[in-house]
N, CA and C atoms as an extended XYZ file, in Angstrom:
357
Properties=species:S:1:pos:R:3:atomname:S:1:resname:S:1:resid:I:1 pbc="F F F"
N        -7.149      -23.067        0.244 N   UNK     1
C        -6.030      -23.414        1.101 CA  UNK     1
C        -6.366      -23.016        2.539 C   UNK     1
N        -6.070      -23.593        3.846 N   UNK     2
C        -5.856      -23.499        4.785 CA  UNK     2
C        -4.986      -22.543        5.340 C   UNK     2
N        -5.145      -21.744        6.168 N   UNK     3
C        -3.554      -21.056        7.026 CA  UNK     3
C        -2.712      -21.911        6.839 C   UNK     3
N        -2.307      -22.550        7.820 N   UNK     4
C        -1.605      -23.805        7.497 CA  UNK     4
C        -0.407      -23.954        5.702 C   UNK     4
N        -1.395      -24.272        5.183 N   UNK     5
C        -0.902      -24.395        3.544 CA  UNK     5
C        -0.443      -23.276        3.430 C   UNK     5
N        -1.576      -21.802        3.445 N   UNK     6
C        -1.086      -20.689        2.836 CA  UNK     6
C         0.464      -20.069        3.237 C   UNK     6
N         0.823      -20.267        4.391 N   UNK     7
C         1.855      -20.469        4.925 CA  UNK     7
C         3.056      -21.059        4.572 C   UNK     7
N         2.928      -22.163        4.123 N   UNK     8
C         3.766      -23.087        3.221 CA  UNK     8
C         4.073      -22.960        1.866 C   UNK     8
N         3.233      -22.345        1.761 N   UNK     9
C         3.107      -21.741        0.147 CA  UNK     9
C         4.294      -20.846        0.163 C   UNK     9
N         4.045      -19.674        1.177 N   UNK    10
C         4.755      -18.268        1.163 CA  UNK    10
C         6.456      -18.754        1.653 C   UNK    10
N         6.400      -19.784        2.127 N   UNK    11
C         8.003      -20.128        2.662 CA  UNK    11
C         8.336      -21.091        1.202 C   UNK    11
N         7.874      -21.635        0.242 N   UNK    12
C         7.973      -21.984       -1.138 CA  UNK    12
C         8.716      -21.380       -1.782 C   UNK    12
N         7.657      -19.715       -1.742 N   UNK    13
C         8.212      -19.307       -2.383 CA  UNK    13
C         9.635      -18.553       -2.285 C   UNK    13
N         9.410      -17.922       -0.832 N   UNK    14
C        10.361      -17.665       -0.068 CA  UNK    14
C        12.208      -18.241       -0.747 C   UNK    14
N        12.022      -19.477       -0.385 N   UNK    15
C        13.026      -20.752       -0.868 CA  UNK    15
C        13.236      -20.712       -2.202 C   UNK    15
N        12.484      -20.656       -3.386 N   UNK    16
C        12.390      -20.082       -4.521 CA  UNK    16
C        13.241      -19.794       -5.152 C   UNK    16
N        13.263      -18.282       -4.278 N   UNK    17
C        14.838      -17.269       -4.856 CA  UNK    17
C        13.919      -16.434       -5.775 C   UNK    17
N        13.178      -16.520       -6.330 N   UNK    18
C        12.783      -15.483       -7.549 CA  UNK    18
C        11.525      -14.477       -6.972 C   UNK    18
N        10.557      -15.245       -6.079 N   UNK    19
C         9.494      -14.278       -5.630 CA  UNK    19
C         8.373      -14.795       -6.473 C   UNK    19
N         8.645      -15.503       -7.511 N   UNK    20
C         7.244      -15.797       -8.227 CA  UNK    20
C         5.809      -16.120       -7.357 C   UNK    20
N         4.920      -15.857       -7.123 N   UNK    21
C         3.395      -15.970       -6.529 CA  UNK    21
C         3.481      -15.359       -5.619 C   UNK    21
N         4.596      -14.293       -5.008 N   UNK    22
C         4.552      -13.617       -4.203 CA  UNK    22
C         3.127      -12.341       -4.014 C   UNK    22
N         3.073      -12.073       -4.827 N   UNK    23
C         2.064      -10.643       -5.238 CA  UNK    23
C         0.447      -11.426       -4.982 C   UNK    23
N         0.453      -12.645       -5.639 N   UNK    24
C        -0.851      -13.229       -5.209 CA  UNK    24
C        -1.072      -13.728       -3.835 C   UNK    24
N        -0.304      -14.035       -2.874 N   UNK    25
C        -0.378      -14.495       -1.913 CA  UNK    25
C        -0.474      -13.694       -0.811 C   UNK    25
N        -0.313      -12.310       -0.923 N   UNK    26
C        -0.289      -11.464        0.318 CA  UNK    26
C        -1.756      -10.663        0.083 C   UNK    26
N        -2.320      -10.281        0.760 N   UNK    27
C        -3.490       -8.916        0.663 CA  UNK    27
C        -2.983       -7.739        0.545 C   UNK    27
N        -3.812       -6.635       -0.309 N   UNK    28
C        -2.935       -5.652       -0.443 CA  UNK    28
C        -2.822       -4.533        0.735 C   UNK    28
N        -3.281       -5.111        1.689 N   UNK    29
C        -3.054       -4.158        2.860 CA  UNK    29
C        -2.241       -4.961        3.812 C   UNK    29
N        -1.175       -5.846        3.421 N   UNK    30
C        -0.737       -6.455        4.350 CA  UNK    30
C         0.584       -6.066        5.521 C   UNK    30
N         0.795       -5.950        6.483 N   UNK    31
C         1.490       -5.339        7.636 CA  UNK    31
C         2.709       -6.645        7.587 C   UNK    31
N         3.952       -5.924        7.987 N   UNK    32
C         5.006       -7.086        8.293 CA  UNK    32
C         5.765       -6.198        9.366 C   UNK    32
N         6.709       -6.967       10.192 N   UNK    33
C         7.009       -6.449       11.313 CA  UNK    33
C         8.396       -7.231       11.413 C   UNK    33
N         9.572       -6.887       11.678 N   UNK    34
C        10.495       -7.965       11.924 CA  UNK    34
C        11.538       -6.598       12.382 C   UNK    34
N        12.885       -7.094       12.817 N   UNK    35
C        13.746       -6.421       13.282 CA  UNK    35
C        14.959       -5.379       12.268 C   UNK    35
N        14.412       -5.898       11.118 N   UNK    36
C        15.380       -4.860       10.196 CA  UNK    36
C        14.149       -4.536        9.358 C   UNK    36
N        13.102       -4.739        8.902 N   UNK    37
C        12.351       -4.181        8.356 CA  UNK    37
C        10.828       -4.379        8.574 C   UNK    37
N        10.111       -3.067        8.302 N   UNK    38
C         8.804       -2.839        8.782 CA  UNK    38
C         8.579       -2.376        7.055 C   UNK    38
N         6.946       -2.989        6.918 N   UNK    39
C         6.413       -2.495        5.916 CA  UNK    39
C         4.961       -2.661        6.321 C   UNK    39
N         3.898       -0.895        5.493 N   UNK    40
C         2.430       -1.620        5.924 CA  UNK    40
C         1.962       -1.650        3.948 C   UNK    40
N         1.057       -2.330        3.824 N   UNK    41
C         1.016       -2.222        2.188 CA  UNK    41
C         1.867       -3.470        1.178 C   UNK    41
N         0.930       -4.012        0.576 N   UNK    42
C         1.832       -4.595       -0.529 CA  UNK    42
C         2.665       -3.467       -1.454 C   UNK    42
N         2.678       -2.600       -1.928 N   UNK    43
C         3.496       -1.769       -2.689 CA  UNK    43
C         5.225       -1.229       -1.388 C   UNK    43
N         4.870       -1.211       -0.313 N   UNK    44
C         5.850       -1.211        0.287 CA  UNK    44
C         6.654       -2.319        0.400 C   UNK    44
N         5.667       -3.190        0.590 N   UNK    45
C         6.298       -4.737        1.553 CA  UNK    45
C         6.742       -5.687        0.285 C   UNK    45
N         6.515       -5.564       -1.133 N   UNK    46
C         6.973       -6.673       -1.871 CA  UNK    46
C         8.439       -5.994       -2.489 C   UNK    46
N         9.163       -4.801       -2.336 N   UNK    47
C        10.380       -4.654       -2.937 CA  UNK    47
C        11.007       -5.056       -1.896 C   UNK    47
N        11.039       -4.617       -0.441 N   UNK    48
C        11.894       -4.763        0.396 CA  UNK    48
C        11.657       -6.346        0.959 C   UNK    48
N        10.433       -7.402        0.944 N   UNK    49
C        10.394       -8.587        0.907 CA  UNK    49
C        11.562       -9.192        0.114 C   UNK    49
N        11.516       -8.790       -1.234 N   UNK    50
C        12.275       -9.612       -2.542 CA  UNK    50
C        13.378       -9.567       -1.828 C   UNK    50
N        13.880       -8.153       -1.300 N   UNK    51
C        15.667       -8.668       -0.688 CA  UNK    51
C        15.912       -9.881        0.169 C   UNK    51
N        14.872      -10.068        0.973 N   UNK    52
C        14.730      -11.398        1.790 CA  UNK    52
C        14.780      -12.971        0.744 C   UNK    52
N        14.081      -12.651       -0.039 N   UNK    53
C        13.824      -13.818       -0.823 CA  UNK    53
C        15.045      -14.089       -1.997 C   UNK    53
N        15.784      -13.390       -1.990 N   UNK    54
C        17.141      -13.169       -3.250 CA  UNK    54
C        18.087      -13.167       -2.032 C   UNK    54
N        18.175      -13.295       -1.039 N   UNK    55
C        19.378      -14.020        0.327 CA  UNK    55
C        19.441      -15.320       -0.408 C   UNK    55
N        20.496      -15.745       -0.308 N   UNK    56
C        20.816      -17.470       -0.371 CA  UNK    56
C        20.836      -18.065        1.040 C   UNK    56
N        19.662      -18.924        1.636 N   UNK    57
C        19.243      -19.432        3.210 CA  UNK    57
C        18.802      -21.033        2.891 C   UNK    57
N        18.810      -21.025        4.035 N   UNK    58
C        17.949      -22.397        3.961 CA  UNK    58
C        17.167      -22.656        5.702 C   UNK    58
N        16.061      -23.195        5.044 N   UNK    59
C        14.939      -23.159        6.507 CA  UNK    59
C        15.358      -24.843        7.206 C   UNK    59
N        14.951      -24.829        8.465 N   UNK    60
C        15.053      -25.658        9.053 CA  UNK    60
C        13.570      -25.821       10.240 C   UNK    60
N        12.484      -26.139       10.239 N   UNK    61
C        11.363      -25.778       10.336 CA  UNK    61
C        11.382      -26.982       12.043 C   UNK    61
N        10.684      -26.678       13.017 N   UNK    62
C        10.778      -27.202       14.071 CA  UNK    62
C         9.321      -27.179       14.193 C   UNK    62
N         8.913      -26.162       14.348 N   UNK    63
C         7.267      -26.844       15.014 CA  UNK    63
C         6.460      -25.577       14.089 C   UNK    63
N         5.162      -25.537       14.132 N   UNK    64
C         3.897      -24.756       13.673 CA  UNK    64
C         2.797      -25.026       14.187 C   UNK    64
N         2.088      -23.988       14.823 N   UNK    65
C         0.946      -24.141       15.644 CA  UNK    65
C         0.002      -23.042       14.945 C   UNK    65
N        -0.994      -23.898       14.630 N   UNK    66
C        -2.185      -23.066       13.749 CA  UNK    66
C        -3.222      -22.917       14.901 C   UNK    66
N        -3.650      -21.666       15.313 N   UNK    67
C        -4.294      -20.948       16.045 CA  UNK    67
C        -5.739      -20.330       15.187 C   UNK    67
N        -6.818      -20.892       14.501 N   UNK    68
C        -7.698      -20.590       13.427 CA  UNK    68
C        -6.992      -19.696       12.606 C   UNK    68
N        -7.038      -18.470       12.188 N   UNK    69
C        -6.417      -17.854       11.264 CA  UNK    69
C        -4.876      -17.470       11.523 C   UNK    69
N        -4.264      -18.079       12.373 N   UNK    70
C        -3.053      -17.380       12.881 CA  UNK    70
C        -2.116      -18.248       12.718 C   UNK    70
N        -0.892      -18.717       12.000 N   UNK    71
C         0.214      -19.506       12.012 CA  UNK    71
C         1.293      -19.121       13.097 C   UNK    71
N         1.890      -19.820       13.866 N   UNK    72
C         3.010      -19.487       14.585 CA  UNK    72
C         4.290      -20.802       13.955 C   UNK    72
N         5.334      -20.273       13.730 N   UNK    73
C         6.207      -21.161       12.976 CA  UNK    73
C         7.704      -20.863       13.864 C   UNK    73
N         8.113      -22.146       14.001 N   UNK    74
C         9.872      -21.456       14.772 CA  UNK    74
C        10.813      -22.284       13.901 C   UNK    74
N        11.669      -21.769       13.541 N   UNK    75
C        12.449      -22.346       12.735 CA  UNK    75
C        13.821      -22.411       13.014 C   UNK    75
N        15.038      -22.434       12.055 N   UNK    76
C        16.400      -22.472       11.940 CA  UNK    76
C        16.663      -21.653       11.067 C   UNK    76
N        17.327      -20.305       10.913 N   UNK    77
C        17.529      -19.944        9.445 CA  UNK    77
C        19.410      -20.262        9.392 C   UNK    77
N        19.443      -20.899        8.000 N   UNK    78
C        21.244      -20.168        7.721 CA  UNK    78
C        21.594      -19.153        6.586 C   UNK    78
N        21.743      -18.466        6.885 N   UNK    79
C        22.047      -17.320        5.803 CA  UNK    79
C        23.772      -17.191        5.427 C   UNK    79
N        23.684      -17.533        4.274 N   UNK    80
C        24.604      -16.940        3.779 CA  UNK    80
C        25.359      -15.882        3.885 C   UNK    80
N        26.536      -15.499        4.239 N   UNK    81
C        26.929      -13.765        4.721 CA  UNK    81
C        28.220      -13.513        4.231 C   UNK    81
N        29.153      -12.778        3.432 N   UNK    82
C        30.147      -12.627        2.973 CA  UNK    82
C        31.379      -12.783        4.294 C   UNK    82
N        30.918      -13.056        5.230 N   UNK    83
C        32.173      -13.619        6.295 CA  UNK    83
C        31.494      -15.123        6.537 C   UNK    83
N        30.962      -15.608        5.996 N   UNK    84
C        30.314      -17.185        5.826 CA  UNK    84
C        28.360      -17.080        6.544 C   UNK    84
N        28.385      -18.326        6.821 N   UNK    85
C        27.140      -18.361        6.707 CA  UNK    85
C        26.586      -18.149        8.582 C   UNK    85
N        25.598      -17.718        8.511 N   UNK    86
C        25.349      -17.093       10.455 CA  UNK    86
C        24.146      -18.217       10.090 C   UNK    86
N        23.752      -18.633       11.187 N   UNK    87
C        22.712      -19.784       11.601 CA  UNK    87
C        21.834      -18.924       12.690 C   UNK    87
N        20.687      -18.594       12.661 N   UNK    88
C        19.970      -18.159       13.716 CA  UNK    88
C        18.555      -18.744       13.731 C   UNK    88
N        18.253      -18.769       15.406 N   UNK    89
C        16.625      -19.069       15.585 CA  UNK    89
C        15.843      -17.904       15.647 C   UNK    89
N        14.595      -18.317       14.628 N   UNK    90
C        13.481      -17.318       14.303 CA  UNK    90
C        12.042      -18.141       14.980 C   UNK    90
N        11.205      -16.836       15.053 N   UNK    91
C        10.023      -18.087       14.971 CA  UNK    91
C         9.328      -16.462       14.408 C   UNK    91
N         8.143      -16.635       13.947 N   UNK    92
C         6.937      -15.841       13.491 CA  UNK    92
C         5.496      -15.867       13.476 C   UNK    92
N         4.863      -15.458       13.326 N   UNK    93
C         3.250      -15.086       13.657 CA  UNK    93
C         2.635      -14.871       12.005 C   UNK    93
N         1.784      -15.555       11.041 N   UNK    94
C         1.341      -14.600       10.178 CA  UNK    94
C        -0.084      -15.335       10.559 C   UNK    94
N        -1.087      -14.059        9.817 N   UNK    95
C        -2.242      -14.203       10.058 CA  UNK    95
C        -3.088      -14.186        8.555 C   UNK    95
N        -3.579      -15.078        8.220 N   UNK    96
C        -4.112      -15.494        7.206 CA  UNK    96
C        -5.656      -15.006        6.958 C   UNK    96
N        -6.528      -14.072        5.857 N   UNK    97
C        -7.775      -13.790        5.409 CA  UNK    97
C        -7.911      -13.901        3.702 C   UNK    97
N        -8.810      -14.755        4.212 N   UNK    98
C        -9.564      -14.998        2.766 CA  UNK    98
C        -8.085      -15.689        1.992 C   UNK    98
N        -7.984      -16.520        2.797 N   UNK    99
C        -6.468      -17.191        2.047 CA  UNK    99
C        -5.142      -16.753        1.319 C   UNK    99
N        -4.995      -15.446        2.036 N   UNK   100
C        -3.876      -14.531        1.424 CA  UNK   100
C        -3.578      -14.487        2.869 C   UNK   100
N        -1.814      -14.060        2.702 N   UNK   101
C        -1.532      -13.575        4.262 CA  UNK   101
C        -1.364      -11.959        4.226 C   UNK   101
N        -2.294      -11.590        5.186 N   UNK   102
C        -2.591      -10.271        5.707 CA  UNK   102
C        -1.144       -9.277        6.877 C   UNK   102
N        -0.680      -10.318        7.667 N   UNK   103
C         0.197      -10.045        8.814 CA  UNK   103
C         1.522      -11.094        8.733 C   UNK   103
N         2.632      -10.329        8.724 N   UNK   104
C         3.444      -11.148        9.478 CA  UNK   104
C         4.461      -10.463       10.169 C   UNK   104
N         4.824      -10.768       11.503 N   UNK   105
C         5.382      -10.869       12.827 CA  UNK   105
C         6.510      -11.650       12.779 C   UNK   105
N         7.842      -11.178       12.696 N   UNK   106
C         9.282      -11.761       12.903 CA  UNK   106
C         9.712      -11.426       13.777 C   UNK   106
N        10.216      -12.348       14.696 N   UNK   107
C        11.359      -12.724       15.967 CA  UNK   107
C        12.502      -13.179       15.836 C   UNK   107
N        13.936      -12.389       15.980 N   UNK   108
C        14.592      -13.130       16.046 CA  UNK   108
C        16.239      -11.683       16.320 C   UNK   108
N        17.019      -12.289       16.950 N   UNK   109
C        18.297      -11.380       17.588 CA  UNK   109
C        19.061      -11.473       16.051 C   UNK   109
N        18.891       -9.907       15.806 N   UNK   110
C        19.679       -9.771       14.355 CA  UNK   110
C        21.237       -9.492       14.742 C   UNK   110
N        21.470       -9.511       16.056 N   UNK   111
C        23.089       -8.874       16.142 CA  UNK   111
C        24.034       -9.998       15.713 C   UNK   111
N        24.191      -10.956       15.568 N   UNK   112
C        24.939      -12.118       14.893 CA  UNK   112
C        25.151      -11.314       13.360 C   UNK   112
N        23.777      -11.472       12.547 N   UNK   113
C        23.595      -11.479       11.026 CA  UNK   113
C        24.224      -10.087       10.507 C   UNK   113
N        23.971       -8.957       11.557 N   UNK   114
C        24.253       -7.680       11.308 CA  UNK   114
C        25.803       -7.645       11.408 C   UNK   114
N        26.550       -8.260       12.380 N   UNK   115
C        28.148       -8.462       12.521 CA  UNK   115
C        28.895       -9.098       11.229 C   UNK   115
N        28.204      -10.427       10.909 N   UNK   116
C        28.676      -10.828        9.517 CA  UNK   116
C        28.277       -9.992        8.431 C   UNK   116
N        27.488       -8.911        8.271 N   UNK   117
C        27.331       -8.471        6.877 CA  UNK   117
C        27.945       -7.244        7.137 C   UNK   117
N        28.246       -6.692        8.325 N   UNK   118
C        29.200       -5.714        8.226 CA  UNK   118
C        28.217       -4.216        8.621 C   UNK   118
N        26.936       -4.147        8.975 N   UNK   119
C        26.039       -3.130        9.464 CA  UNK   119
C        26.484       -2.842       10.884 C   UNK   119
């Protein structure tokens, strides 16, 4: 697979809901970075991932610029939130080795999502 693909793969599964091929698709030293959660390590980064992936969302994908090993993706997210659903723009960075993703880099103003869930 390509960055590109491998990428597509991980928002698959993402969409999913269950996490299945999650564990194969990352390296086990992989770094994530975003505004409510930091993890370095697959043993860190796949419990607190799954909460992401068990959200009820839906992507809305605008552009992707593959930089050789580097994906940049900007999207639409809507998340579901017990005061209804918050709509926000994201975009992200992951960096792809040996066809697993190693890095990923989240952007995006959590004060909307944090107001509807009540944090």
């Amino acid at each position: 697979m390509n960055p590109l693909e491998t990428v597509k793969k991980l928002n698959q599964i993402i969409l999913g809901g269950t996490g299945e091929g999650l564990e194969a698709i990352v390296t086990d030293d992989i770094v994530f970075k975003g505004p409510l959660f930091k993890a370095s390590g697959k043993e860190e980064f796949i419990p607190g991932f799954m909460r992401w992936i068990q959200t009820k969302k839906t992507y809305n994908v605008g552009k992707e610029i593959v930089d050789g090993n580097t994906v940049c993706s900007f999207y639409e997210i809507t998340i579901e939130t017990p005061a209804g659903p918050v709509t926000i723009d994201s975009a992200d960075m992951m960096e792809v080795r040996d066809g697993k993703i190693s890095n990923i880099h989240v952007y995006f103003d959590p004060r909307e999502l944090l107001k509807a869930t009540g944090r």
